[in-house]
Coordinates of C-alpha atoms in Angstrom, one line a residue:
Chain A
X1 CA 369.0 49.5 59.0
X2 CA 369.1 46.5 61.2
X3 CA 370.4 43.8 58.8
X4 CA 369.5 40.9 61.1
X5 CA 365.9 42.1 61.5
X6 CA 365.3 42.6 57.7
X7 CA 366.8 39.3 56.8
X8 CA 364.9 37.7 59.6
X9 CA 361.6 39.0 58.3
X10 CA 362.4 37.7 54.9
X11 CA 363.2 34.2 56.2
X12 CA 360.1 34.1 58.3
X13 CA 357.9 35.1 55.4
X14 CA 359.6 32.6 53.1
X15 CA 359.0 29.9 55.6
X16 CA 355.4 30.9 56.0
X17 CA 354.8 30.9 52.3
X18 CA 356.4 27.4 51.8
X19 CA 354.6 26.1 54.9
X20 CA 351.3 27.3 53.5
X21 CA 352.0 25.7 50.2
X22 CA 352.9 22.4 51.9
X23 CA 349.7 22.6 54.0
X24 CA 347.6 23.1 50.8
X25 CA 349.2 20.1 49.2
X26 CA 349.0 17.9 52.3
X27 CA 345.3 18.7 52.6
X28 CA 344.4 17.8 49.1
X29 CA 343.3 14.2 49.9
X30 CA 341.0 15.6 52.5
X31 CA 339.1 17.6 50.0
X32 CA 339.6 15.6 46.8
X33 CA 338.2 12.2 47.0
X34 CA 338.6 10.9 43.4
X35 CA 341.3 8.2 43.3
X36 CA 342.2 9.3 39.8
X37 CA 343.4 12.7 40.9
X38 CA 345.2 11.3 43.9
X39 CA 346.9 8.9 41.5
X40 CA 348.1 11.9 39.4
X41 CA 349.7 13.3 42.5
X42 CA 351.4 10.1 43.4
X43 CA 352.7 10.0 39.8
X44 CA 353.9 13.6 40.2
X45 CA 355.7 12.7 43.5
X46 CA 357.6 9.8 42.3
X47 CA 358.4 11.0 38.8
X48 CA 359.6 14.4 40.2
X49 CA 361.7 12.5 42.7
X50 CA 363.3 10.4 39.9
X51 CA 363.8 13.7 38.0
X52 CA 365.6 15.2 40.9
X53 CA 367.7 12.1 41.0
X54 CA 368.6 12.6 37.4
X55 CA 369.3 16.2 38.0
X56 CA 372.1 15.5 40.4
X57 CA 373.8 13.7 37.5
X58 CA 372.6 15.7 34.6
X59 CA 372.1 19.2 35.8
X60 CA 374.7 19.3 38.5
X61 CA 377.5 17.1 37.2
X62 CA 376.8 17.5 33.5
X63 CA 376.7 13.7 32.9
X64 CA 373.5 13.0 31.1
X65 CA 372.4 9.5 32.1
X66 CA 369.5 8.1 30.1
X67 CA 369.4 4.8 32.0
X68 CA 367.9 5.8 35.3
X69 CA 364.7 3.7 34.8
X70 CA 366.9 0.6 35.0
X71 CA 368.0 1.4 38.5
X72 CA 364.5 2.1 39.6
X73 CA 363.4 -1.2 38.0
X74 CA 366.2 -3.1 39.7
X75 CA 365.1 -1.6 43.1
X76 CA 361.5 -2.6 42.3
X77 CA 362.5 -6.1 41.3
X78 CA 364.7 -6.5 44.4
X79 CA 361.8 -5.6 46.7
X80 CA 359.3 -7.8 44.9
X81 CA 361.7 -10.8 44.9
X82 CA 362.7 -10.3 48.5
X83 CA 359.1 -10.2 49.6
X84 CA 357.8 -13.0 47.5
X85 CA 360.7 -15.4 47.6
X86 CA 362.4 -14.6 50.9
X87 CA 359.4 -13.4 52.8
X88 CA 361.1 -10.2 53.8
X89 CA 359.3 -7.1 55.1
X90 CA 359.0 -4.5 52.3
X91 CA 360.7 -1.7 54.3
X92 CA 363.6 -4.0 55.0
X93 CA 363.6 -5.0 51.3
X94 CA 363.9 -1.3 50.4
X95 CA 367.3 -1.2 52.1
X96 CA 368.3 -4.3 50.2
X97 CA 367.1 -2.5 47.0
X98 CA 369.3 0.5 47.7
X99 CA 372.3 -1.7 48.4
X100 CA 371.8 -3.7 45.2
X101 CA 371.4 -0.6 43.0
X102 CA 374.3 1.1 44.8
X103 CA 376.6 -1.9 44.2
X104 CA 375.6 -2.2 40.6
X105 CA 376.2 1.5 40.0
X106 CA 379.5 1.5 41.9
X107 CA 381.0 -1.8 40.9
X108 CA 379.6 -3.0 37.6
X109 CA 379.2 0.4 36.1
X110 CA 382.5 1.6 37.4
X111 CA 384.6 1.3 34.3
X112 CA 382.2 3.6 32.5
X113 CA 383.1 6.6 34.6
X114 CA 386.0 7.5 32.5
X115 CA 383.7 8.3 29.6
X116 CA 382.5 11.9 29.1
X117 CA 379.7 13.7 27.5
X118 CA 377.8 11.9 24.7
X119 CA 379.7 8.7 25.3
X120 CA 378.5 8.6 28.9
X121 CA 374.9 9.0 27.7
X122 CA 375.3 6.2 25.1
X123 CA 376.8 3.9 27.6
X124 CA 374.0 4.6 30.1
X125 CA 371.5 3.7 27.5
X126 CA 373.3 0.5 26.5
X127 CA 373.8 -0.5 30.2
X128 CA 370.2 0.0 31.0
X129 CA 369.0 -1.9 28.0
X130 CA 371.4 -4.7 28.7
X131 CA 370.0 -5.0 32.2
X132 CA 366.5 -5.0 30.9
X133 CA 367.4 -7.7 28.3
X134 CA 369.0 -9.8 31.1
X135 CA 365.9 -9.6 33.2
X136 CA 363.6 -10.5 30.2
X137 CA 365.7 -13.6 29.6
X138 CA 366.0 -14.7 33.1
X139 CA 363.7 -17.3 34.6
X140 CA 364.5 -16.1 38.2
X141 CA 363.2 -12.6 37.4
X142 CA 360.1 -13.9 35.8
X143 CA 361.0 -13.2 32.2
X144 CA 358.6 -10.8 30.5
X145 CA 355.8 -11.4 33.0
X146 CA 357.4 -9.8 35.9
X147 CA 357.0 -10.3 39.6
X148 CA 353.9 -9.4 41.6
X149 CA 353.6 -8.4 45.3
X150 CA 351.1 -10.3 47.4
X151 CA 347.7 -8.7 48.0
X152 CA 346.1 -8.7 51.3
X153 CA 344.8 -6.6 54.2
X154 CA 345.9 -3.0 54.7
X155 CA 349.0 -2.8 56.7
X156 CA 351.6 -0.2 57.3
X157 CA 354.3 -2.7 58.1
X158 CA 353.8 -4.4 54.8
X159 CA 353.3 -1.0 53.0
X160 CA 350.1 -2.3 51.5
X161 CA 346.9 -0.2 51.2
X162 CA 343.8 -0.4 49.1
X163 CA 343.3 3.3 49.1
X164 CA 345.7 5.5 47.3
X165 CA 345.8 8.2 50.0
X166 CA 348.6 6.6 52.3
X167 CA 350.7 6.3 49.2
X168 CA 350.1 10.0 48.5
X169 CA 351.5 10.9 51.9
X170 CA 354.4 8.6 51.8
X171 CA 355.2 9.8 48.3
X172 CA 355.0 13.4 49.4
X173 CA 357.4 12.7 52.3
X174 CA 359.7 10.8 50.0
X175 CA 359.8 13.7 47.5
X176 CA 360.4 16.3 50.3
X177 CA 363.1 14.0 51.8
X178 CA 364.9 13.6 48.5
X179 CA 364.6 17.3 47.9
X180 CA 366.2 18.0 51.2
X181 CA 369.1 15.6 50.4
X182 CA 369.6 17.2 47.0
X183 CA 369.5 20.7 48.4
X184 CA 372.1 19.8 51.0
X185 CA 374.3 18.3 48.4
X186 CA 373.9 21.4 46.3
X187 CA 375.0 23.6 49.2
X188 CA 378.0 21.7 50.4
X189 CA 381.4 20.7 49.1
X190 CA 380.0 17.8 47.1
X191 CA 377.7 20.0 45.1
X192 CA 380.5 22.5 44.5
X193 CA 382.8 19.7 43.2
X194 CA 380.1 18.3 40.9
X195 CA 379.3 21.7 39.5
X196 CA 383.0 22.3 38.8
X197 CA 383.2 19.0 37.1
X198 CA 380.3 20.0 34.9
X199 CA 381.9 23.2 33.8
X200 CA 385.4 21.8 33.1
X201 CA 386.6 18.4 34.2
X202 CA 390.3 19.1 33.5
X203 CA 390.2 22.3 35.5
X204 CA 388.5 20.5 38.3
X205 CA 391.3 18.0 38.6
X206 CA 393.8 20.8 38.4
X207 CA 392.4 22.4 41.5
X208 CA 392.4 19.2 43.4
X209 CA 389.0 17.7 42.8
X210 CA 389.2 14.1 41.7
X211 CA 386.5 13.9 39.0
X212 CA 386.2 10.1 39.0
X213 CA 385.7 10.0 42.8
X214 CA 382.9 12.6 42.7
X215 CA 381.3 11.1 39.6
X216 CA 381.2 7.7 41.3
X217 CA 379.6 9.3 44.4
X218 CA 377.0 11.1 42.2
X219 CA 376.1 8.0 40.3
X220 CA 375.9 5.8 43.4
X221 CA 373.8 8.2 45.3
X222 CA 371.4 8.6 42.3
X223 CA 371.2 4.8 41.8
X224 CA 370.4 4.2 45.5
X225 CA 367.7 6.8 45.6
X226 CA 366.4 5.5 42.4
X227 CA 366.3 2.1 44.0
X228 CA 364.3 3.5 46.8
X229 CA 361.8 5.0 44.4
X230 CA 361.6 1.6 42.8
X231 CA 360.6 0.2 46.2
X232 CA 357.9 2.9 46.4
X233 CA 356.7 2.1 42.9
X234 CA 356.6 -1.6 43.5
X235 CA 354.6 -1.2 46.7
X236 CA 352.2 1.2 45.0
X237 CA 351.6 -0.7 41.7
X238 CA 352.1 -4.1 43.5
X239 CA 353.7 -5.4 40.3
X240 CA 356.9 -4.9 38.3
X241 CA 357.8 -6.0 34.8
X242 CA 360.6 -5.3 32.4
X243 CA 358.6 -2.5 30.7
X244 CA 359.5 -0.4 33.6
X245 CA 363.1 -0.3 32.5
X246 CA 362.5 0.6 28.9
X247 CA 364.3 3.6 27.3
X248 CA 361.1 5.6 27.0
X249 CA 360.7 5.6 30.8
X250 CA 364.1 6.9 31.4
X251 CA 363.4 9.8 29.0
X252 CA 360.1 10.4 30.9
X253 CA 362.2 11.0 34.1
X254 CA 364.4 13.6 32.4
X255 CA 361.7 15.7 30.8
X256 CA 360.5 17.4 34.0
X257 CA 364.0 18.5 34.8
X258 CA 364.6 19.9 31.4
X259 CA 361.3 21.7 31.2
X260 CA 361.5 23.0 34.8
X261 CA 365.1 24.1 34.6
X262 CA 367.9 21.7 35.1
X263 CA 370.1 24.3 36.8
X264 CA 368.0 24.4 39.9
X265 CA 367.2 21.8 42.5
X266 CA 363.6 22.8 42.4
X267 CA 363.5 22.6 38.6
X268 CA 362.3 19.0 38.4
X269 CA 359.6 19.7 41.0
X270 CA 358.2 22.6 39.0
X271 CA 358.6 20.6 35.8
X272 CA 356.9 17.6 37.2
X273 CA 354.1 19.6 38.6
X274 CA 353.4 21.0 35.2
X275 CA 354.2 18.2 32.8
X276 CA 352.7 15.2 34.5
X277 CA 349.2 16.5 35.1
X278 CA 349.3 18.0 31.6
X279 CA 350.3 14.6 30.2
X280 CA 347.6 12.8 32.1
X281 CA 345.0 15.4 31.2
X282 CA 345.9 15.1 27.5
X283 CA 345.8 11.3 27.7
X284 CA 342.5 11.1 29.4
X285 CA 340.7 13.5 27.2
X286 CA 342.2 13.1 23.8
X287 CA 343.9 9.7 23.5
X288 CA 340.6 7.9 23.3
X289 CA 339.6 10.0 20.3
X290 CA 342.9 10.0 18.5
X291 CA 345.7 7.8 20.0
X292 CA 348.9 9.5 20.1
X293 CA 347.7 13.1 20.0
X294 CA 348.4 13.5 23.7
X295 CA 352.0 12.7 23.2
X296 CA 352.2 15.1 20.2
X297 CA 351.0 18.0 22.3
X298 CA 353.4 16.9 25.0
X299 CA 356.3 16.8 22.5
X300 CA 355.3 20.2 21.2
X301 CA 355.4 21.7 24.7
X302 CA 358.8 20.2 25.2
X303 CA 360.1 21.6 21.9
X304 CA 358.7 25.0 22.5
X305 CA 360.2 25.2 26.0
X306 CA 363.6 24.1 24.7
X307 CA 363.6 26.4 21.7
X308 CA 362.3 29.5 23.4
X309 CA 363.1 29.1 27.1
X310 CA 366.1 26.9 27.2
X311 CA 366.8 27.6 30.9
X312 CA 363.5 26.1 31.7
X313 CA 360.4 27.4 33.4
X314 CA 362.3 28.2 36.6
X315 CA 365.0 30.0 34.6
X316 CA 362.2 32.1 33.0
X317 CA 360.7 32.8 36.4
X318 CA 364.0 33.9 37.8
X319 CA 364.3 36.6 35.2
X320 CA 360.7 37.7 35.2
X321 CA 359.0 40.6 36.8
X322 CA 356.6 38.2 38.5
X323 CA 359.4 37.1 40.7
X324 CA 360.3 40.7 41.5
X325 CA 356.7 41.3 42.5
X326 CA 356.7 38.3 44.8
X327 CA 360.1 39.1 46.2
X328 CA 359.3 42.7 47.0
X329 CA 355.7 42.7 48.1
X330 CA 355.1 39.3 49.5
X331 CA 358.4 38.1 50.8
X332 CA 359.9 41.5 51.5
X333 CA 363.2 40.1 50.3
X334 CA 366.1 42.5 51.1
X335 CA 368.5 43.6 48.4
X336 CA 371.5 41.5 47.5
X337 CA 373.9 43.8 49.5
X338 CA 371.9 43.3 52.6
X339 CA 371.8 39.6 52.2
X340 CA 375.6 39.5 51.7
X341 CA 376.1 41.6 54.8
X342 CA 374.0 39.1 56.7
X343 CA 376.1 36.2 55.4
X344 CA 379.3 38.0 56.4
X345 CA 378.0 38.6 59.9
X346 CA 377.2 34.9 60.3
X347 CA 380.6 34.0 59.0
X348 CA 382.2 36.4 61.5
X349 CA 380.2 34.9 64.3
X350 CA 381.2 31.4 63.4
X351 CA 384.9 32.4 63.3
X352 CA 384.6 34.0 66.7
X353 CA 383.0 30.8 68.1
X354 CA 385.7 28.7 66.5
X355 CA 388.4 30.9 67.9
Chain B
X1 CA 377.9 -24.9 7.4
X2 CA 375.1 -23.8 5.2
X3 CA 373.4 -22.2 8.1
X4 CA 376.6 -20.5 9.1
X5 CA 377.1 -19.1 5.6
X6 CA 373.5 -17.9 5.5
X7 CA 373.9 -16.2 8.8
X8 CA 377.0 -14.4 7.5
X9 CA 375.2 -13.2 4.4
X10 CA 372.2 -12.1 6.4
X11 CA 374.4 -10.3 8.8
X12 CA 376.1 -8.4 6.1
X13 CA 372.9 -7.5 4.3
X14 CA 371.3 -6.3 7.6
X15 CA 374.5 -4.6 8.6
X16 CA 374.3 -2.6 5.4
X17 CA 371.3 -0.8 6.8
X18 CA 373.1 -0.1 10.1
X19 CA 376.0 1.3 8.0
X20 CA 373.6 3.6 6.2
X21 CA 372.0 4.9 9.4
X22 CA 375.4 5.1 11.0
X23 CA 376.8 7.3 8.2
X24 CA 373.9 9.7 8.4
X25 CA 374.3 9.9 12.2
X26 CA 378.1 10.2 11.8
X27 CA 377.8 13.2 9.5
X28 CA 375.5 15.0 11.9
X29 CA 377.4 14.1 15.0
X30 CA 380.7 14.9 13.4
X31 CA 379.8 18.3 12.2
X32 CA 377.4 19.6 14.9
X33 CA 378.5 17.4 17.8
X34 CA 374.9 16.6 18.6
X35 CA 373.5 13.1 19.0
X36 CA 370.5 13.0 16.7
X37 CA 368.1 11.0 18.8
X38 CA 365.4 11.1 16.2
X39 CA 367.4 9.3 13.5
X40 CA 365.4 6.2 14.0
X41 CA 362.2 8.1 13.6
X42 CA 363.5 9.7 10.4
X43 CA 364.0 6.2 9.0
X44 CA 360.4 5.5 9.9
X45 CA 359.3 8.8 8.1
X46 CA 361.2 7.6 5.0
X47 CA 359.3 4.3 5.2
X48 CA 355.9 6.0 5.4
X49 CA 356.8 8.4 2.7
X50 CA 357.7 5.5 0.4
X51 CA 354.5 3.8 1.3
X52 CA 352.5 6.9 0.4
X53 CA 354.2 7.3 -2.9
X54 CA 353.6 3.7 -3.7
X55 CA 350.0 3.5 -2.6
X56 CA 348.7 6.8 -3.9
X57 CA 351.0 7.6 -6.8
X58 CA 351.9 4.1 -7.8
X59 CA 355.6 4.8 -7.8
X60 CA 357.8 1.8 -7.3
X61 CA 359.9 2.1 -4.1
X62 CA 363.2 2.0 -6.0
X63 CA 362.2 4.6 -8.4
X64 CA 360.9 6.7 -5.6
X65 CA 364.3 6.6 -3.9
X66 CA 365.6 9.9 -5.2
X67 CA 362.3 11.6 -4.5
X68 CA 362.3 10.4 -1.0
X69 CA 365.9 11.5 -0.5
X70 CA 365.1 15.0 -1.7
X71 CA 362.0 15.4 0.4
X72 CA 363.8 14.1 3.5
X73 CA 366.7 16.4 2.8
X74 CA 364.3 19.4 2.8
X75 CA 362.7 18.2 6.0
X76 CA 366.0 18.0 7.7
X77 CA 367.1 21.4 6.4
X78 CA 363.9 23.0 7.7
X79 CA 364.2 21.3 11.1
X80 CA 367.8 22.4 11.4
X81 CA 367.1 26.0 10.5
X82 CA 364.0 26.4 12.7
X83 CA 364.9 24.4 15.7
X84 CA 368.4 23.3 16.0
X85 CA 370.6 26.1 15.0
X86 CA 368.9 28.6 17.3
X87 CA 369.4 26.2 20.2
X88 CA 373.1 25.6 19.3
X89 CA 373.7 29.0 20.9
X90 CA 373.0 27.7 24.3
X91 CA 375.9 25.3 24.0
X92 CA 374.0 23.0 26.2
X93 CA 374.3 19.4 25.3
X94 CA 371.3 18.4 27.3
X95 CA 369.0 20.9 25.6
X96 CA 370.0 19.7 22.1
X97 CA 369.7 16.1 23.1
X98 CA 366.2 16.6 24.3
X99 CA 365.3 18.7 21.3
X100 CA 366.0 15.7 19.1
X101 CA 364.2 13.4 21.6
X102 CA 361.2 15.7 21.5
X103 CA 361.3 15.6 17.7
X104 CA 361.4 11.9 17.8
X105 CA 358.4 11.8 20.0
X106 CA 356.6 14.2 17.7
X107 CA 357.4 12.2 14.6
X108 CA 356.5 8.7 16.0
X109 CA 353.3 9.9 17.5
X110 CA 352.5 11.9 14.4
X111 CA 352.8 8.7 12.4
X112 CA 350.5 7.0 15.0
X113 CA 347.9 9.7 14.6
X114 CA 348.1 9.9 10.8
X115 CA 348.4 6.2 10.0
X116 CA 347.3 4.3 13.0
X117 CA 349.3 1.5 14.6
X118 CA 348.6 -1.1 12.0
X119 CA 351.6 -2.7 10.4
X120 CA 351.7 -1.7 6.8
X121 CA 353.8 -3.2 4.1
X122 CA 354.8 -2.8 0.5
X123 CA 354.9 -5.8 -1.7
X124 CA 355.9 -5.5 -5.3
X125 CA 356.1 -8.2 -8.0
X126 CA 359.7 -8.9 -7.2
X127 CA 359.6 -8.6 -3.4
X128 CA 359.6 -12.4 -2.9
X129 CA 362.3 -13.3 -5.4
X130 CA 365.3 -14.9 -4.1
X131 CA 368.6 -15.6 -5.8
X132 CA 370.6 -18.6 -5.0
X133 CA 374.4 -18.3 -4.7
X134 CA 375.6 -21.7 -4.0
X135 CA 374.1 -22.9 -0.7
X136 CA 373.0 -19.5 0.3
X137 CA 369.7 -17.8 -0.8
X138 CA 369.5 -14.1 -0.9
X139 CA 366.3 -12.1 -1.1
X140 CA 366.4 -9.9 -4.2
X141 CA 365.3 -6.7 -2.5
X142 CA 368.0 -7.1 0.1
X143 CA 370.6 -7.6 -2.5
X144 CA 369.5 -4.5 -4.4
X145 CA 369.5 -2.6 -1.1
X146 CA 373.1 -3.6 -0.5
X147 CA 374.2 -2.5 -4.0
X148 CA 372.5 0.8 -3.4
X149 CA 374.3 1.1 -0.1
X150 CA 377.7 0.5 -1.8
X151 CA 376.9 3.2 -4.4
X152 CA 375.8 5.7 -1.7
X153 CA 378.8 5.0 0.4
X154 CA 381.2 5.5 -2.4
X155 CA 379.4 8.6 -3.6
X156 CA 379.4 10.1 -0.1
X157 CA 383.0 9.4 0.5
X158 CA 384.0 11.0 -2.8
X159 CA 381.8 13.9 -2.1
X160 CA 383.3 14.6 1.3
X161 CA 386.8 14.1 0.1
X162 CA 387.0 15.8 -3.2
X163 CA 384.2 18.4 -3.7
X164 CA 384.4 21.9 -2.3
X165 CA 381.3 21.6 -0.2
X166 CA 382.6 18.3 1.1
X167 CA 385.8 20.0 2.2
X168 CA 383.8 22.8 3.8
X169 CA 381.8 20.2 5.8
X170 CA 385.0 18.6 7.0
X171 CA 386.4 22.0 7.9
X172 CA 383.4 22.9 10.0
X173 CA 383.5 19.5 11.7
X174 CA 387.1 20.1 12.7
X175 CA 386.9 23.7 13.8
X176 CA 383.7 25.8 13.3
X177 CA 385.3 29.0 14.4
X178 CA 388.3 28.6 12.1
X179 CA 385.9 27.7 9.3
X180 CA 383.9 30.9 9.9
X181 CA 387.2 32.8 9.7
X182 CA 387.9 31.3 6.3
X183 CA 384.5 32.7 5.2
X184 CA 382.8 29.4 5.2
X185 CA 379.1 29.9 5.9
X186 CA 378.9 27.7 8.9
X187 CA 375.1 28.0 9.3
X188 CA 374.5 26.9 5.8
X189 CA 376.9 23.9 6.3
X190 CA 374.9 22.9 9.3
X191 CA 371.7 23.0 7.3
X192 CA 373.3 21.0 4.5
X193 CA 374.8 18.5 6.9
X194 CA 371.6 17.8 8.8
X195 CA 369.6 17.6 5.6
X196 CA 372.1 15.1 4.2
X197 CA 372.0 13.0 7.4
X198 CA 368.3 12.9 7.3
X199 CA 368.2 12.1 3.6
X200 CA 370.4 9.1 4.3
X201 CA 368.0 7.9 6.9
X202 CA 365.2 8.4 4.5
X203 CA 367.1 6.3 1.9
X204 CA 367.5 3.5 4.4
X205 CA 363.8 3.7 5.2
X206 CA 362.8 3.6 1.6
X207 CA 365.0 0.5 0.9
X208 CA 363.7 -1.2 4.1
X209 CA 360.1 -1.1 3.0
X210 CA 360.5 -4.1 0.8
X211 CA 361.0 -6.6 3.5
X212 CA 360.3 -4.9 6.8
X213 CA 356.9 -3.9 8.2
X214 CA 356.0 -0.2 8.5
X215 CA 354.8 1.0 11.8
X216 CA 355.3 4.1 13.9
X217 CA 358.1 2.7 16.1
X218 CA 359.8 0.8 13.3
X219 CA 362.9 3.0 13.5
X220 CA 363.7 2.8 17.2
X221 CA 366.1 -0.1 17.1
X222 CA 367.8 1.1 14.0
X223 CA 368.2 4.5 15.6
X224 CA 370.1 3.1 18.5
X225 CA 372.2 0.8 16.3
X226 CA 373.1 3.9 14.3
X227 CA 374.6 5.4 17.4
X228 CA 376.6 2.3 18.1
X229 CA 377.9 2.3 14.6
X230 CA 379.0 5.9 14.9
X231 CA 380.9 5.3 18.1
X232 CA 382.5 2.1 17.1
X233 CA 383.3 3.2 13.6
X234 CA 385.0 6.4 14.7
X235 CA 383.7 9.9 14.5
X236 CA 383.7 11.5 11.1
X237 CA 384.9 8.4 9.3
X238 CA 382.6 7.2 6.5
X239 CA 384.6 4.0 5.8
X240 CA 384.6 3.4 9.6
X241 CA 380.9 3.7 9.8
X242 CA 380.5 1.4 6.8
X243 CA 382.6 -1.4 8.2
X244 CA 381.3 -1.0 11.7
X245 CA 377.7 -1.3 10.5
X246 CA 378.5 -4.5 8.7
X247 CA 380.3 -5.9 11.7
X248 CA 377.3 -5.0 13.9
X249 CA 375.0 -6.9 11.6
X250 CA 377.3 -9.8 11.6
X251 CA 377.6 -9.8 15.4
X252 CA 373.9 -9.7 15.7
X253 CA 373.3 -12.6 13.4
X254 CA 376.1 -14.7 14.8
X255 CA 375.1 -14.3 18.4
X256 CA 371.5 -15.1 17.4
X257 CA 372.8 -18.2 15.7
X258 CA 375.3 -19.5 18.2
X259 CA 373.9 -18.3 21.5
X260 CA 370.3 -17.4 21.4
X261 CA 368.1 -14.9 19.4
X262 CA 366.8 -13.3 22.6
X263 CA 370.2 -12.7 23.9
X264 CA 371.6 -11.1 20.7
X265 CA 370.5 -7.6 21.7
X266 CA 372.1 -7.9 25.1
X267 CA 375.3 -9.1 23.6
X268 CA 375.4 -6.3 21.1
X269 CA 375.0 -3.7 23.9
X270 CA 377.6 -5.3 26.2
X271 CA 380.1 -5.5 23.3
X272 CA 379.4 -1.9 22.7
X273 CA 380.0 -0.9 26.2
X274 CA 383.3 -2.9 26.3
X275 CA 384.5 -1.3 23.1
X276 CA 383.8 2.2 24.4
X277 CA 385.5 1.6 27.7
X278 CA 388.5 -0.1 26.2
X279 CA 388.9 2.6 23.6
X280 CA 388.7 5.4 26.2
X281 CA 391.3 3.6 28.3
X282 CA 393.6 3.4 25.2
X283 CA 393.1 7.1 24.6
X284 CA 393.9 7.9 28.2
X285 CA 397.0 5.8 28.1
X286 CA 398.3 7.7 25.2
X287 CA 398.0 10.9 27.1

């Protein structure tokens, strides 16, 4: 059989399927006008993005950080302060936010990189909480009242809109962009190094991968992206306060990854798409009747997934017959041998071109 | 000077609770290598349990202590058997971590649903008594709690050091596979250990009801302090956890006194980070 043709068909069909999904999502604001539902999607977008950010540290490198909300908060504060006190344009301020978070992660957090496993987690919690306490106590950061962004007319340059729909699209683009970044990392040398570090740090240094260097890269990248998400959040909510950096928020960002499947880059996306609407639905319908019952159901879902499907929903999907059905009938995915043959052919061609 | 002495005494009394929580966390972490993120919530459960026993059965909190300890032990054992041990197979630290996180969420929101968010309290006839020791005045319940803490610490230490079960627990914490080979029933030890850790948290909660308000998130700060105590005091060391807890309480009160109450949390956390990093550096130097 013609390897190139079969694999080509598969790729085309996959692209079509994903494109169709994307189109459906992008057209949602056209058909759904309730701001409440649009808001849910915006939440899904930025929480899933933060979850993907966590995943590069937790899922890929094996370093569970429970302090990610602090970086997002710092980014949000940086943007708010730059706009209100320095009069900067928010988009420019987002770059400042990324620089600030990257510096804090790379420089101040630097000594903590030598810690492993549970110690790293504890330090990340302590670090995040210290930063939050610092902000609460500091007059410059507005203490517990936080900092607000100015209201005004709709404007793209000021990233300020009354309707939620533009935020929907920017959030969608942000999520897809971060996904592309994460997927690239996953496929290249950095991803390989991180995964090796996750499996066995000593073995990684034995084969020439410097664990500290790659851990620093992972943390700095995640902090910078978190800072950018903070910028998005600040522009959306128009307000930031220390509650954004509280421990519970950090946990909120990790749950979609754990439920969706931390081993996959798509895991947080799937997890976010399921958990966040579920949480909002529960909160809207039940919290009025019995405060707290929505979180109970949420916690039960989490416990059930961890206990019975530890590899997450995507892990379950990968093993299921549903996937086989989709692969064979809809995507016409060729067998593993054929795919490997295809990869070998591409590799040979690259060698020929190189030579 | 008086204020200083009072702060020291308060620090030690408060630190006693951190020690108690830390010991419970230590046992669990030492044996199963999992960070029990719902330890704080277990303290809260202990508090509510004591409250129920006091309000509906009229049992004085101190008399209810053994009952609370037993009930919490059973709770811990059940949780361990149903949820945690099956998940230990996956050897995934993330999963176990979030299992306990989920449990914590379940417990604190369960309390919210069952009891509401009102602050509850227990006040017995002797709750307000204070004893004067020179310039320092100590609240009677706090003093009793501290005495109970000493008794519990000594009992725990002797148990782990001398009894057969205690030795089995230590064996499993050092090498689970080797322990299994020596025909120690590791799964049973896990259940025992987790139950014991939770019982300790319950005891802390019961003692705390006399002078601390009861509400669903009451345990959160204690939970994290427990982790700090475990790490600073050294894994698997009961005396270590004991002294680390006291030191933590002292540090908190001292920084509240000398610097500022609102900064005391931050100072505790930063000190924690510094200790962790320095210790890791020392370990790495030795290699």
